[in-house]
Short mmCIF file of C-alpha atoms and ligand atoms in Angstrom, two decimals:
data_model
loop_
_atom_site.label_atom_id
_atom_site.label_comp_id
_atom_site.label_asym_id
_atom_site.label_seq_id
_atom_site.Cartn_x
_atom_site.Cartn_y
_atom_site.Cartn_z
CA MET N 1 0.00 0.00 0.00
CA THR N 2 1.39 3.41 -0.93
CA THR N 3 1.48 6.37 1.39
CA THR N 4 -1.04 8.07 -0.90
CA ALA N 5 -3.45 5.14 -0.46
CA ILE N 6 -3.16 5.44 3.32
CA ARG N 7 -3.96 9.15 3.11
CA ARG N 8 -7.07 8.36 1.11
CA THR N 9 -8.58 5.95 3.68
CA PRO N 10 -11.89 7.28 5.11
CA GLN N 11 -11.34 9.88 7.78
CA PRO N 12 -13.20 9.73 11.09
CA PRO N 13 -16.04 12.25 11.24
CA ALA N 14 -14.79 15.76 11.87
CA ARG N 15 -14.61 16.55 15.59
CA ARG N 16 -17.56 18.66 16.56
CA ARG N 17 -15.35 20.69 18.84
CA PRO N 18 -11.76 21.83 18.53
CA PHE N 19 -9.16 19.51 20.01
CA LYS N 20 -8.41 22.00 22.78
CA HIS N 21 -11.59 20.82 24.46
CA HIS N 22 -10.06 17.40 25.03
CA ARG N 23 -7.78 19.09 27.53
CA ALA N 24 -8.64 19.60 31.19
CA PRO N 25 -5.85 21.79 32.66
CA LEU N 26 -6.88 21.41 36.30
CA VAL N 27 -7.13 17.64 36.00
CA GLU N 28 -3.76 17.49 34.24
CA VAL N 29 -1.95 19.68 36.79
CA LEU N 30 -3.14 17.34 39.52
CA GLU N 31 -1.90 14.33 37.60
CA ARG N 32 1.52 15.99 37.24
CA TYR N 33 1.66 16.88 40.94
CA GLN N 34 1.01 13.28 41.88
CA ALA N 35 3.36 11.79 39.24
CA ALA N 36 6.20 13.92 40.63
CA GLY N 37 5.78 12.39 44.11
CA THR N 38 5.55 15.90 45.58
CA VAL N 39 5.72 16.09 49.39
CA PRO N 40 3.65 19.04 50.65
CA PHE N 41 4.80 21.36 53.44
CA SER N 42 1.69 23.46 53.07
CA CYS N 43 -1.90 23.12 54.10
CA PRO N 44 -4.13 21.18 54.11
CA GLY N 45 -2.75 19.67 57.29
CA HIS N 46 -3.93 16.13 56.59
CA LYS N 47 -0.91 15.91 54.17
CA LEU N 48 -2.30 13.76 51.36
CA GLY N 49 -4.52 11.99 53.88
CA HIS N 50 -1.69 10.63 56.10
CA GLY N 51 -2.96 12.66 59.04
CA ALA N 52 -6.66 12.19 58.40
CA ASP N 53 -9.03 10.08 60.44
CA PRO N 54 -8.61 6.53 59.04
CA ALA N 55 -12.34 5.82 59.12
CA LEU N 56 -12.98 8.91 57.00
CA VAL N 57 -10.21 7.97 54.57
CA GLY N 58 -11.81 4.53 54.34
CA LEU N 59 -15.17 6.09 53.61
CA LEU N 60 -14.09 8.70 51.08
CA GLY N 61 -11.11 6.88 49.60
CA PRO N 62 -7.44 7.85 49.83
CA GLU N 63 -7.59 9.35 46.32
CA LEU N 64 -9.71 12.26 47.46
CA PHE N 65 -7.20 13.19 50.17
CA ALA N 66 -4.25 12.70 47.82
CA ALA N 67 -5.87 15.16 45.42
CA ASP N 68 -6.55 17.79 48.08
CA VAL N 69 -3.34 19.75 47.54
CA TRP N 70 -2.28 23.37 47.13
CA LEU N 71 -0.37 24.12 43.93
CA GLY N 72 1.03 27.52 44.95
CA THR N 73 -0.64 30.76 43.98
CA ALA N 74 0.98 31.34 40.58
CA THR N 75 0.43 27.80 39.26
CA HIS N 76 -3.06 27.68 40.72
CA ASP N 77 -4.13 30.97 39.13
CA ARG N 78 -2.53 30.22 35.75
CA THR N 79 -4.11 26.76 35.50
CA LEU N 80 -7.45 28.04 36.69
CA ARG N 81 -7.42 30.75 34.00
CA ASP N 82 -6.72 28.10 31.32
CA ALA N 83 -9.59 25.93 32.54
CA GLU N 84 -11.92 28.94 32.75
CA ALA N 85 -11.07 29.97 29.18
CA LEU N 86 -12.12 26.53 27.92
CA ALA N 87 -15.35 26.74 29.92
CA ALA N 88 -16.08 30.22 28.53
CA ASP N 89 -15.75 28.78 25.05
CA ALA N 90 -18.06 25.88 25.91
CA TRP N 91 -20.85 28.07 27.30
CA GLY N 92 -20.46 30.79 24.65
CA ALA N 93 -19.21 33.36 27.16
CA ASP N 94 -16.40 35.90 26.87
CA ARG N 95 -15.27 35.08 30.38
CA CYS N 96 -16.00 32.29 32.81
CA LEU N 97 -15.13 32.29 36.50
CA PHE N 98 -15.07 29.08 38.52
CA LEU N 99 -16.81 29.21 41.88
CA GLY N 100 -16.14 27.02 44.90
CA ASN N 101 -19.16 28.14 46.86
CA GLY N 102 -21.94 27.43 44.44
CA SER N 103 -24.11 29.73 42.40
CA SER N 104 -24.86 31.39 45.73
CA SER N 105 -21.44 32.99 45.55
CA GLY N 106 -21.94 33.87 41.88
CA ASN N 107 -25.04 35.82 42.87
CA HIS N 108 -23.14 37.62 45.63
CA ALA N 109 -20.17 38.51 43.43
CA PHE N 110 -22.13 39.66 40.38
CA LEU N 111 -24.34 42.04 42.31
CA LEU N 112 -21.44 43.34 44.41
CA ALA N 113 -19.62 44.16 41.16
CA THR N 114 -22.50 45.81 39.34
CA LEU N 115 -24.61 47.61 41.93
CA GLU N 116 -24.05 50.34 44.48
CA PRO N 117 -26.00 51.06 47.65
CA GLY N 118 -29.37 52.60 46.74
CA ASP N 119 -29.27 51.48 43.08
CA GLU N 120 -32.56 50.19 41.75
CA VAL N 121 -32.57 46.69 40.32
CA VAL N 122 -35.51 44.92 38.68
CA VAL N 123 -35.59 41.49 40.31
CA ALA N 124 -37.91 38.55 39.79
CA ARG N 125 -39.60 37.82 43.11
CA ASP N 126 -38.98 34.07 42.79
CA LEU N 127 -35.36 34.81 43.64
CA HIS N 128 -33.16 32.40 45.58
CA LYS N 129 -32.16 33.46 49.05
CA SER N 130 -28.56 33.95 47.87
CA LEU N 131 -29.73 36.68 45.48
CA LEU N 132 -31.61 38.26 48.34
CA ALA N 133 -28.44 38.03 50.42
CA ALA N 134 -26.71 39.87 47.55
CA LEU N 135 -29.33 42.63 47.84
CA ILE N 136 -28.56 42.88 51.55
CA LEU N 137 -24.82 42.97 50.88
CA THR N 138 -25.06 45.68 48.24
CA GLY N 139 -27.82 47.81 49.73
CA ALA N 140 -29.57 47.86 46.35
CA ARG N 141 -33.26 48.68 46.10
CA PRO N 142 -35.26 45.84 44.52
CA VAL N 143 -38.13 46.54 42.15
CA TYR N 144 -39.78 43.15 42.30
CA VAL N 145 -41.59 41.62 39.34
CA ALA N 146 -43.70 38.52 39.92
CA PRO N 147 -43.60 35.53 37.63
CA ARG N 148 -46.96 35.11 35.90
CA LEU N 149 -49.15 32.37 37.36
CA HIS N 150 -51.01 29.61 35.55
CA PRO N 151 -54.65 30.56 36.15
CA GLU N 152 -55.82 27.11 37.29
CA LEU N 153 -52.71 25.34 38.49
CA GLY N 154 -51.43 28.39 40.38
CA VAL N 155 -47.84 27.76 39.37
CA GLY N 156 -45.24 30.28 38.22
CA VAL N 157 -44.74 30.13 34.45
CA GLY N 158 -41.90 32.62 34.11
CA VAL N 159 -41.47 36.37 34.13
CA HIS N 160 -43.19 38.06 31.20
CA PRO N 161 -41.09 40.52 29.16
CA ASP N 162 -43.95 43.05 29.29
CA ASP N 163 -43.72 43.06 33.09
CA VAL N 164 -39.99 43.73 32.89
CA ALA N 165 -40.66 46.51 30.37
CA ALA N 166 -43.28 48.04 32.70
CA ALA N 167 -40.91 47.89 35.68
CA LEU N 168 -38.13 49.56 33.68
CA GLN N 169 -40.56 52.18 32.41
CA ALA N 170 -41.67 52.96 35.96
CA HIS N 171 -38.07 52.96 37.29
CA PRO N 172 -35.85 54.59 34.66
CA PRO N 173 -32.76 54.66 36.92
CA ALA N 174 -32.78 50.83 37.30
CA ARG N 175 -29.25 49.56 36.68
CA LEU N 176 -29.87 45.84 36.22
CA VAL N 177 -32.50 43.20 35.53
CA ALA N 178 -31.91 40.03 37.56
CA LEU N 179 -33.97 36.92 36.92
CA THR N 180 -34.06 33.30 37.98
CA SER N 181 -34.44 30.97 35.03
CA PRO N 182 -35.20 28.14 35.02
CA SER N 183 -37.24 28.03 38.19
CA TYR N 184 -36.61 25.21 40.63
CA PHE N 185 -39.45 23.46 38.83
CA GLY N 186 -37.83 23.71 35.41
CA VAL N 187 -39.83 26.59 33.89
CA ALA N 188 -37.64 28.80 31.71
CA THR N 189 -38.41 32.49 31.20
CA ASP N 190 -38.17 33.81 27.62
CA LEU N 191 -34.73 35.28 28.23
CA GLU N 192 -34.25 36.43 24.66
CA ALA N 193 -37.35 38.63 24.89
CA VAL N 194 -36.42 39.97 28.35
CA THR N 195 -32.91 40.71 27.18
CA ARG N 196 -34.22 42.61 24.14
CA VAL N 197 -36.45 44.72 26.39
CA ALA N 198 -33.65 45.51 28.86
CA HIS N 199 -30.94 46.11 26.29
CA ALA N 200 -33.19 48.52 24.40
CA ARG N 201 -32.94 50.64 27.58
CA ARG N 202 -29.21 49.98 27.98
CA VAL N 203 -29.84 47.91 31.09
CA ALA N 204 -27.80 44.76 31.64
CA VAL N 205 -29.41 41.38 32.32
CA TYR N 206 -28.21 38.89 34.89
CA VAL N 207 -29.63 35.38 35.10
CA ASP N 208 -29.47 33.03 38.03
CA GLN N 209 -29.44 29.89 35.90
CA ALA N 210 -28.42 27.69 38.81
CA TRP N 211 -30.73 24.91 37.59
CA GLY N 212 -29.78 25.14 33.91
CA PRO N 213 -26.09 24.28 33.43
CA HIS N 214 -27.14 21.77 30.75
CA PHE N 215 -29.26 24.27 28.82
CA GLY N 216 -28.08 24.81 25.27
CA PHE N 217 -26.28 21.49 25.06
CA HIS N 218 -29.21 19.49 23.64
CA PRO N 219 -31.85 20.59 21.13
CA GLN N 220 -34.75 19.71 23.45
CA LEU N 221 -33.44 21.88 26.28
CA PRO N 222 -34.04 25.64 26.61
CA PRO N 223 -31.22 27.95 25.47
CA SER N 224 -28.44 28.91 27.85
CA ALA N 225 -28.53 32.42 29.30
CA MET N 226 -25.44 33.31 27.27
CA ALA N 227 -27.09 32.18 24.02
CA ALA N 228 -30.16 34.23 24.94
CA GLY N 229 -27.99 37.36 25.14
CA ALA N 230 -27.67 37.80 28.92
CA ASP N 231 -24.71 39.82 30.17
CA GLY N 232 -24.01 37.58 33.13
CA ALA N 233 -25.26 34.23 34.40
CA THR N 234 -24.34 31.85 37.14
CA THR N 235 -25.02 28.16 36.69
CA SER N 236 -24.52 25.27 39.09
CA THR N 237 -22.61 22.58 37.21
CA HIS N 238 -23.07 20.45 40.32
CA LYS N 239 -26.86 20.51 40.14
CA MET N 240 -27.82 19.03 36.78
CA LEU N 241 -24.37 18.02 35.47
CA SER N 242 -21.53 16.00 36.92
CA SER N 243 -19.20 18.24 38.95
CA LEU N 244 -18.92 18.02 42.73
CA SER N 245 -21.33 19.73 45.12
CA GLN N 246 -20.57 23.45 45.65
CA SER N 247 -18.91 23.82 42.24
CA SER N 248 -20.42 26.37 39.90
CA ILE N 249 -19.51 28.94 37.28
CA LEU N 250 -20.19 32.58 36.53
CA ASN N 251 -20.33 33.48 32.84
CA LEU N 252 -19.98 36.98 31.38
CA ARG N 253 -20.57 38.27 27.87
CA GLY N 254 -20.44 41.59 26.05
CA GLY N 255 -19.34 44.99 27.25
CA ARG N 256 -22.22 46.08 29.49
CA VAL N 257 -20.61 44.80 32.67
CA ALA N 258 -16.98 45.27 33.65
CA ALA N 259 -15.63 41.72 33.59
CA ASP N 260 -12.54 42.63 35.61
CA ARG N 261 -14.68 44.10 38.34
CA VAL N 262 -16.78 40.92 38.49
CA ALA N 263 -13.61 38.81 38.54
CA ALA N 264 -12.28 40.92 41.42
CA ALA N 265 -15.56 40.49 43.32
CA VAL N 266 -15.32 36.72 42.83
CA LYS N 267 -11.80 36.72 44.28
CA LEU N 268 -13.00 38.92 47.13
CA THR N 269 -15.86 36.65 48.13
CA GLN N 270 -14.44 33.14 47.53
CA THR N 271 -12.43 31.11 49.97
CA THR N 272 -8.66 31.49 49.70
CA SER N 273 -8.29 27.73 50.20
CA PRO N 274 -10.22 26.15 47.32
CA LEU N 275 -10.59 22.38 47.19
CA LEU N 276 -8.67 21.47 44.04
CA PRO N 277 -10.76 18.34 43.27
CA LEU N 278 -13.81 20.58 43.32
CA LEU N 279 -12.39 22.98 40.74
CA ALA N 280 -10.97 20.07 38.70
CA SER N 281 -14.44 18.54 38.68
CA ILE N 282 -15.79 21.63 36.86
CA ASP N 283 -13.00 21.27 34.31
CA ALA N 284 -13.73 17.56 33.76
CA CYS N 285 -17.47 18.24 33.65
CA ARG N 286 -16.95 20.88 30.95
CA ARG N 287 -14.83 18.44 28.91
CA GLN N 288 -17.46 15.71 29.24
CA LEU N 289 -20.23 18.14 28.30
CA VAL N 290 -18.49 19.41 25.19
CA LEU N 291 -17.33 16.03 23.94
CA ASP N 292 -20.30 13.82 24.86
CA GLY N 293 -22.93 16.14 26.31
CA GLU N 294 -25.53 15.91 23.58
CA ALA N 295 -25.60 12.10 23.69
CA LEU N 296 -25.57 11.96 27.50
CA LEU N 297 -28.29 14.57 27.79
CA GLY N 298 -30.31 12.86 25.06
CA ARG N 299 -30.35 9.73 27.19
CA ALA N 300 -31.40 11.72 30.28
CA VAL N 301 -34.20 13.41 28.32
CA GLU N 302 -35.38 10.02 27.09
CA LEU N 303 -35.25 8.44 30.56
CA ALA N 304 -37.17 11.38 32.01
CA ALA N 305 -39.82 11.15 29.27
CA GLY N 306 -40.32 7.47 30.06
CA ALA N 307 -40.59 8.17 33.79
CA ARG N 308 -42.96 11.08 33.16
CA SER N 309 -45.43 8.99 31.20
CA ARG N 310 -45.28 5.99 33.57
CA LEU N 311 -45.71 8.14 36.70
CA GLY N 312 -48.58 10.00 35.03
CA MET N 313 -50.45 6.71 34.61
CA LEU N 314 -50.35 5.85 38.33
CA PRO N 315 -53.64 6.48 40.16
CA GLY N 316 -53.62 9.71 42.14
CA LEU N 317 -50.54 11.23 40.47
CA GLN N 318 -50.29 14.05 37.97
CA VAL N 319 -47.02 15.05 36.39
CA LEU N 320 -46.82 18.65 35.21
CA ASP N 321 -45.88 19.02 31.58
CA ALA N 322 -45.49 21.85 29.10
CA GLY N 323 -48.93 21.18 27.62
CA ARG N 324 -50.78 21.46 30.94
CA LEU N 325 -48.81 24.57 31.85
CA GLY N 326 -49.47 26.17 28.45
CA LEU N 327 -45.74 26.51 27.80
CA GLY N 328 -44.16 26.53 24.36
CA PRO N 329 -41.37 24.28 23.14
CA ARG N 330 -38.12 24.61 25.11
CA GLN N 331 -39.80 26.51 27.95
CA LEU N 332 -39.72 23.58 30.36
CA ASP N 333 -36.73 21.49 31.32
CA PRO N 334 -37.84 17.97 30.29
CA THR N 335 -35.44 16.42 32.83
CA LYS N 336 -37.23 17.94 35.85
CA LEU N 337 -40.31 16.05 36.99
CA VAL N 338 -42.90 17.77 39.18
CA VAL N 339 -45.26 15.10 40.49
CA ASP N 340 -48.50 16.34 42.08
CA VAL N 341 -49.58 13.98 44.86
CA ALA N 342 -52.70 15.74 46.13
CA GLY N 343 -54.72 12.98 44.45
CA LEU N 344 -53.27 10.57 47.01
CA GLY N 345 -54.55 12.72 49.87
CA LEU N 346 -50.93 13.48 50.77
CA THR N 347 -48.79 16.58 50.79
CA GLY N 348 -45.62 16.45 48.71
CA LEU N 349 -43.70 16.75 51.99
CA ALA N 350 -45.33 13.59 53.37
CA ALA N 351 -44.83 11.71 50.10
CA GLU N 352 -41.14 12.62 50.11
CA ARG N 353 -40.77 11.31 53.67
CA VAL N 354 -42.28 7.94 52.69
CA LEU N 355 -40.18 7.71 49.52
CA ARG N 356 -36.96 8.45 51.40
CA GLN N 357 -37.58 6.47 54.55
CA ARG N 358 -39.36 3.38 53.24
CA LEU N 359 -38.88 3.15 49.48
CA ALA N 360 -35.20 4.01 48.96
CA VAL N 361 -35.98 6.88 46.60
CA ALA N 362 -34.48 10.30 47.39
CA PRO N 363 -36.33 13.12 45.60
CA GLU N 364 -34.74 16.49 44.91
CA GLY N 365 -37.40 18.13 47.08
CA SER N 366 -41.06 18.63 47.77
CA ASP N 367 -43.60 21.22 48.79
CA LEU N 368 -47.19 21.09 49.95
CA SER N 369 -48.52 19.89 46.61
CA SER N 370 -45.72 18.10 44.78
CA VAL N 371 -42.56 16.04 44.78
CA ILE N 372 -39.73 17.27 42.55
CA LEU N 373 -37.29 14.88 40.85
CA ALA N 374 -34.19 15.59 38.80
CA VAL N 375 -33.23 13.07 36.11
CA THR N 376 -29.66 13.69 34.96
CA ILE N 377 -26.83 12.24 32.89
CA GLY N 378 -26.09 10.07 35.94
CA ASP N 379 -29.36 8.17 35.67
CA THR N 380 -29.86 4.75 34.15
CA VAL N 381 -32.73 2.47 33.21
CA ALA N 382 -32.27 0.81 36.63
CA SER N 383 -32.41 4.06 38.63
CA VAL N 384 -35.57 5.17 36.82
CA GLU N 385 -37.06 1.72 37.45
CA GLN N 386 -36.45 2.24 41.18
CA LEU N 387 -38.10 5.66 40.99
CA VAL N 388 -41.22 4.34 39.24
CA GLY N 389 -41.27 1.32 41.57
CA GLY N 390 -41.14 3.61 44.60
CA PHE N 391 -44.07 5.70 43.40
CA THR N 392 -45.98 2.56 42.43
CA ALA N 393 -45.60 1.27 46.01
CA LEU N 394 -46.56 4.68 47.41
CA CYS N 395 -49.74 4.76 45.30
CA ALA N 396 -50.61 1.18 46.24
CA GLN N 397 -50.65 2.18 49.93
CA ARG N 398 -53.17 4.98 49.35
CA VAL N 399 -56.77 5.21 48.29
CA PRO N 400 -56.87 8.02 45.70
CA ALA N 401 -58.69 11.06 47.11
CA ALA N 402 -61.98 11.70 45.31
CA ALA N 403 -61.76 15.49 45.41
CA PRO N 404 -58.25 16.48 46.43
CA ARG N 405 -57.98 19.77 48.30
CA PRO N 406 -55.78 22.11 46.23
CA LEU N 407 -52.83 23.26 48.35
CA PRO N 408 -50.85 26.43 47.77
CA ARG N 409 -47.61 25.95 45.89
CA SER N 410 -44.19 27.16 46.87
CA TRP N 411 -43.82 28.62 43.35
CA GLY N 412 -47.18 30.36 43.15
CA ALA N 413 -49.01 33.19 44.86
CA VAL N 414 -46.96 32.90 48.06
CA LEU N 415 -44.12 34.59 46.17
CA ALA N 416 -46.13 37.69 45.27
CA PRO N 417 -44.13 40.83 46.03
CA GLY N 418 -45.33 42.62 49.15
CA GLY N 419 -45.29 46.39 49.66
CA GLN N 420 -41.71 47.65 50.02
CA ALA N 421 -41.27 49.65 53.22
CA MET N 422 -37.46 49.73 53.10
CA THR N 423 -34.57 48.03 51.32
CA PRO N 424 -33.59 44.50 52.35
CA ARG N 425 -30.37 45.92 53.81
CA GLU N 426 -32.11 48.64 55.83
CA ALA N 427 -34.56 46.08 57.25
CA TYR N 428 -31.84 43.52 57.94
CA PHE N 429 -29.85 46.00 60.03
CA ALA N 430 -32.83 47.78 61.60
CA ALA N 431 -33.76 47.36 65.27
CA ALA N 432 -36.11 44.39 65.34
CA ARG N 433 -38.38 42.57 67.76
CA ALA N 434 -39.95 39.12 67.79
CA VAL N 435 -43.74 38.97 67.55
CA PRO N 436 -46.06 35.93 67.54
CA LEU N 437 -46.65 34.78 63.95
CA ALA N 438 -50.34 35.70 64.12
CA GLU N 439 -49.45 39.31 64.98
CA ALA N 440 -46.93 39.82 62.19
CA ALA N 441 -49.40 40.75 59.43
CA GLY N 442 -48.90 44.34 58.31
CA GLN N 443 -45.48 44.59 59.96
CA VAL N 444 -42.21 44.93 58.05
CA ALA N 445 -40.16 41.72 57.89
CA ALA N 446 -36.70 42.04 59.40
CA GLU N 447 -35.56 38.56 58.38
CA LEU N 448 -35.77 36.08 55.53
CA VAL N 449 -38.16 33.19 55.85
CA THR N 450 -37.26 30.59 53.28
CA PRO N 451 -38.94 27.20 52.90
CA TYR N 452 -36.33 24.63 51.85
CA PRO N 453 -36.42 23.52 49.17
CA PRO N 454 -36.88 25.45 46.94
CA GLY N 455 -35.00 28.19 48.80
CA MET N 456 -37.10 31.15 47.63
CA PRO N 457 -37.91 33.50 50.51
CA VAL N 458 -41.63 33.77 51.19
CA LEU N 459 -40.80 36.74 53.42
CA ALA N 460 -38.02 39.12 52.44
CA PRO N 461 -36.58 41.80 54.73
CA GLY N 462 -38.14 45.17 54.02
CA GLU N 463 -41.43 43.72 52.72
CA VAL N 464 -44.74 44.34 54.42
CA ILE N 465 -45.96 40.96 55.67
CA ALA N 466 -49.20 39.77 54.05
CA SER N 467 -51.54 37.56 56.02
CA ASP N 468 -51.86 34.94 53.24
CA LYS N 469 -48.10 34.39 53.43
CA LEU N 470 -48.38 33.81 57.17
CA ALA N 471 -51.20 31.33 56.55
CA TYR N 472 -49.02 29.50 54.02
CA LEU N 473 -46.08 29.34 56.42
CA ALA N 474 -48.29 28.11 59.27
CA GLU N 475 -49.81 25.41 57.08
CA GLY N 476 -46.39 24.42 55.78
CA ARG N 477 -44.96 24.13 59.30
CA ALA N 478 -47.94 22.01 60.35
CA HIS N 479 -47.05 19.59 57.55
CA GLY N 480 -43.34 19.47 58.38
CA MET N 481 -42.06 22.09 55.91
CA TYR N 482 -38.46 22.92 56.67
CA VAL N 483 -37.76 26.64 56.97
CA ARG N 484 -34.39 28.40 56.92
CA GLY N 485 -33.58 31.97 57.81
CA PRO N 486 -35.69 33.04 60.77
CA ALA N 487 -34.13 33.33 64.21
CA ASP N 488 -36.98 31.12 65.46
CA PRO N 489 -37.16 28.21 62.98
CA SER N 490 -40.31 26.90 64.67
CA LEU N 491 -42.01 30.07 63.38
CA ALA N 492 -43.79 30.57 66.70
CA THR N 493 -42.42 34.11 66.36
CA LEU N 494 -41.13 36.29 63.56
CA ARG N 495 -38.68 39.17 63.72
CA VAL N 496 -40.19 42.40 62.44
CA VAL N 497 -38.78 45.89 62.23
CA ALA N 498 -39.35 47.62 65.56
CA GLY N 499 -41.57 50.69 65.45
CA ASP N 500 -44.97 51.53 64.12
CA ARG N 501 -46.93 49.36 61.73
CA SER N 502 -46.02 50.07 58.13
CA GLU N 503 -48.06 52.52 56.10
CA ALA N 504 -46.96 50.82 52.89
CA PRO N 505 -49.67 48.98 50.92
C1 LIG O 1 -32.44 29.47 41.86
C2 LIG O 1 -31.24 29.11 42.67
N1 LIG O 1 -30.19 29.95 42.67
C3 LIG O 1 -29.07 29.69 43.37
C4 LIG O 1 -28.99 28.55 44.14
C5 LIG O 1 -27.74 28.31 44.91
O1 LIG O 1 -26.96 27.41 44.21
P1 LIG O 1 -25.75 26.66 44.92
O2 LIG O 1 -26.35 25.58 45.73
O3 LIG O 1 -24.95 26.17 43.76
O4 LIG O 1 -25.04 27.67 45.73
C6 LIG O 1 -30.06 27.65 44.19
C7 LIG O 1 -29.98 26.45 45.02
O5 LIG O 1 -30.85 25.65 45.11
C8 LIG O 1 -31.23 27.94 43.45
O6 LIG O 1 -32.31 27.15 43.49
#
């Protein structure tokens, strides 16, 4: 065979991505560190696991400890920048910043870099508590917009661009629009439309896309925030992809926000002792996503579709889908399953307890009306079988309720913005007093009250407390809802701003 003949043999299909994406700089630097037999005289003090509790090493594996090393500042920063550049390319961003404290820290850093005390910011009221914490940190003044609600199901179906336009019209000095999309329940706001509205007024758009790191990597998933034109977005690679818990990224695009200022805010707010395996896991996750993501996500979408239709056939269950919610194509994450259990005469909270404690199924979360499940690239036919089997057993133990009582949803009316008496920061630092829950209506909240999950504050500092929110919290507590934020987690009392009752509506 001649050389020419060899050259003419069929070539493998062209790589969909440039070869650079086969690299994972943070994984490789770790491999080199270990190959060199390096002996650390730096923290962490467990020294490659030799000093760690043997039972813990047995549980977690010696490899984790051997990978928990410090590279030195210069090597660390250089390698991190290389890995971040590859991730920026993957997500279609100009700049990507790796986060070791979740999308929570992305929310803190982005707002600290883009807002000043007193600045107005248009914020969707279904915000995560970390975005609210960012409002407290910055002292910004939120102009809340509510997600629209499905008229019968009472669930949030995204923030409408017209509502953003109206908020910007009413508040011309607003510096930023900040939205959560998708919601915890997988509903994606039309980010392209919102971005058009905001950019027409020269206002930047920031998206908390914590639940959508996989968006844009499969044709059946909604677009990523970057593809939709957002200026900044944080996304938790640990939530719906394969990196380790706490890992996340912050993406930036275009010239409306000062990338260096955001990068400085990230450095300011992150730990100075990052866990290298955690950062390397983002790098490896990005490589996996770029090289095999579409196929892996295709399988997850297919598994979720199978689970959705089988669960929907069980007596007493209803699985929310785009059709029932009146959503268009690519407006609902098909890998998130929201299973209504009211037809079983159970709250979602009770159903989750049974699934976890007796049926070896661990849902993502639950609220009064539903159980929420995430199907990801880590699922298999066997794991989905266990899920359907668990629900089948749950349904078999119950007589379906003839006329289920509709219960309020954690992503519905309970997130309506209340009257704003002061900024979250002013209320957080104001003199406060504890009052019995029943007496808190009409007072100004001094603390966050956040049912978990989904982590969206029902009460936000600075808001006038509405009685229907108190009723929701009381009912939730009676059914075992877990609440974070208040000084008194039993909710017997609430902290309100000391002084007269608010005059705000
Ligand atoms: C909408 C939203 N944003 C941010 C976060 C925080 O993400 P992380 O856990 O990565 O800090 C969450 C967590 O559940 C969330 O639901």
